[in-house]
Coordinates of C-alpha atoms in Angstrom, one line a residue:
X80 CA -80.6 -95.2 32.9
X81 CA -79.7 -97.7 30.2
X82 CA -82.3 -99.7 28.3
X83 CA -84.2 -102.1 30.5
X84 CA -84.5 -105.7 29.5
X85 CA -88.0 -107.3 30.0
X86 CA -88.1 -111.0 29.2
X87 CA -91.2 -111.8 27.2
X88 CA -91.6 -115.3 28.7
X89 CA -91.7 -114.3 32.4
X90 CA -94.3 -112.8 34.6
X91 CA -93.8 -109.8 36.9
X92 CA -95.0 -108.1 40.0
X93 CA -95.6 -104.4 40.6
X94 CA -92.8 -104.5 43.2
X95 CA -90.3 -105.5 40.4
X96 CA -89.8 -109.2 41.0
X97 CA -89.8 -111.5 37.9
X98 CA -91.4 -114.9 38.1
X99 CA -90.7 -117.9 36.0
X100 CA -93.3 -120.6 36.1
X101 CA -92.4 -124.3 35.5
X102 CA -95.4 -126.5 36.5
X103 CA -95.6 -125.9 40.3
X104 CA -92.1 -124.5 40.6
X105 CA -91.8 -120.8 40.7
X106 CA -88.4 -119.1 40.3
X107 CA -88.1 -115.5 41.6
X108 CA -85.7 -112.8 40.9
X109 CA -85.2 -109.0 40.8
X110 CA -86.0 -107.3 37.4
X111 CA -83.4 -105.6 35.3
X112 CA -85.3 -102.3 35.9
X113 CA -85.1 -102.7 39.7
X114 CA -81.4 -103.5 39.7
X115 CA -80.7 -100.4 37.6
X116 CA -82.8 -98.3 39.9
X117 CA -81.0 -99.7 43.0
X118 CA -77.6 -99.3 41.3
X119 CA -74.7 -101.2 42.8
X120 CA -76.1 -103.9 45.1
X121 CA -73.6 -104.5 47.8
X122 CA -75.3 -106.8 50.3
X123 CA -78.1 -109.5 50.4
X124 CA -79.5 -111.1 53.5
X125 CA -82.0 -114.0 53.3
X126 CA -85.0 -113.9 55.7
X127 CA -86.1 -117.4 54.6
X128 CA -84.3 -120.7 54.2
X129 CA -84.7 -123.8 52.1
X130 CA -87.6 -125.8 53.4
X131 CA -89.5 -122.8 54.9
X132 CA -93.1 -122.3 54.1
X133 CA -93.8 -118.8 52.8
X134 CA -97.0 -116.8 52.1
X135 CA -97.5 -114.5 49.3
X136 CA -96.1 -111.1 50.4
X137 CA -93.6 -112.5 52.8
X138 CA -90.1 -111.0 52.6
X139 CA -87.6 -113.5 51.2
X140 CA -84.6 -111.3 51.5
X141 CA -83.3 -107.7 51.8
X142 CA -80.9 -106.3 49.2
X143 CA -78.8 -103.2 50.0
X144 CA -77.4 -100.9 47.4
X145 CA -75.2 -97.9 48.0
X146 CA -78.1 -95.6 48.8
X147 CA -81.0 -97.7 49.8
X148 CA -82.3 -101.2 50.8
X149 CA -85.3 -103.1 49.5
X150 CA -87.1 -106.2 50.5
X151 CA -87.9 -108.9 47.9
X152 CA -91.3 -110.5 48.4
X153 CA -92.7 -113.9 47.6
X154 CA -95.3 -113.6 44.9
X155 CA -96.8 -117.0 45.9
X156 CA -97.6 -119.3 48.8
X157 CA -95.4 -122.4 49.0
X158 CA -92.3 -124.2 50.2
X159 CA -88.8 -122.8 49.4
X160 CA -87.0 -125.5 47.4
X161 CA -83.8 -123.6 46.8
X162 CA -82.2 -120.3 47.6
X163 CA -79.3 -118.9 45.6
X164 CA -76.5 -119.5 48.0
X165 CA -74.1 -117.5 45.8
X166 CA -75.8 -114.2 46.3
X167 CA -74.8 -113.4 49.9
X168 CA -71.1 -113.7 48.9
X169 CA -71.6 -112.1 45.5
X170 CA -74.7 -109.8 45.5
X171 CA -73.4 -108.1 42.4
X172 CA -74.8 -111.1 40.4
X173 CA -78.2 -109.2 40.8
X174 CA -76.7 -106.4 38.8
X175 CA -74.7 -108.5 36.3
X176 CA -77.2 -111.3 35.6
X177 CA -80.6 -110.4 36.9
X178 CA -82.4 -113.1 34.9
X179 CA -79.8 -115.9 35.1
X180 CA -77.2 -116.1 37.9
X181 CA -79.1 -113.5 40.0
X182 CA -82.2 -115.6 40.7
X183 CA -83.2 -115.4 44.3
X184 CA -85.4 -118.5 45.2
X185 CA -87.3 -121.4 43.8
X186 CA -90.7 -122.0 45.5
X187 CA -93.0 -125.0 45.0
X188 CA -96.6 -124.1 45.2
X189 CA -99.0 -126.5 46.8
X190 CA -101.8 -125.9 44.4
X191 CA -102.2 -125.3 40.7
X192 CA -100.5 -122.0 40.1
X193 CA -102.5 -119.3 38.4
X194 CA -100.5 -116.3 37.2
X195 CA -103.7 -114.3 36.9
X196 CA -102.6 -111.7 39.5
X197 CA -99.1 -111.3 38.0
X198 CA -98.2 -108.9 35.2
X199 CA -97.4 -110.0 31.7
X200 CA -94.3 -108.6 30.1
X201 CA -96.4 -106.0 28.3
X202 CA -98.1 -104.9 31.5
X203 CA -94.8 -104.7 33.3
X204 CA -93.4 -102.6 30.5
X205 CA -96.1 -100.0 31.4
X206 CA -95.2 -100.1 35.1
X207 CA -91.5 -99.4 34.1
X208 CA -92.5 -96.5 31.9
X209 CA -94.6 -95.0 34.6
X210 CA -91.9 -95.6 37.3
X211 CA -89.2 -94.0 35.1
X212 CA -90.9 -90.6 35.1

């Protein structure tokens, strides 16, 4: 495995989603570590659409790699403002640009968002180190 990039200004989940917080808008993606573990991602199917209301833990989409498939979960309650419509046609963006072009969804939370239950970059680094063994 090549070196994993962990962005210091993002939050993370134990299930390897990254979370960017901008006021009440939450952008979600798949971490660099997760895309490396999955290897070549060949398919993505959304289970949610723009305008849908999701709960924390709801599956937003399924990504399939050559050997396995994984669901990507919402880390927050809220309304989906945008989904990345480029991903179903070009799922390799998750491998090539996990923190930029490979974003999965933007969700607007209805309340003041508290990242207290998310992991900091340092905490996520420990999860990656433990998962890599």
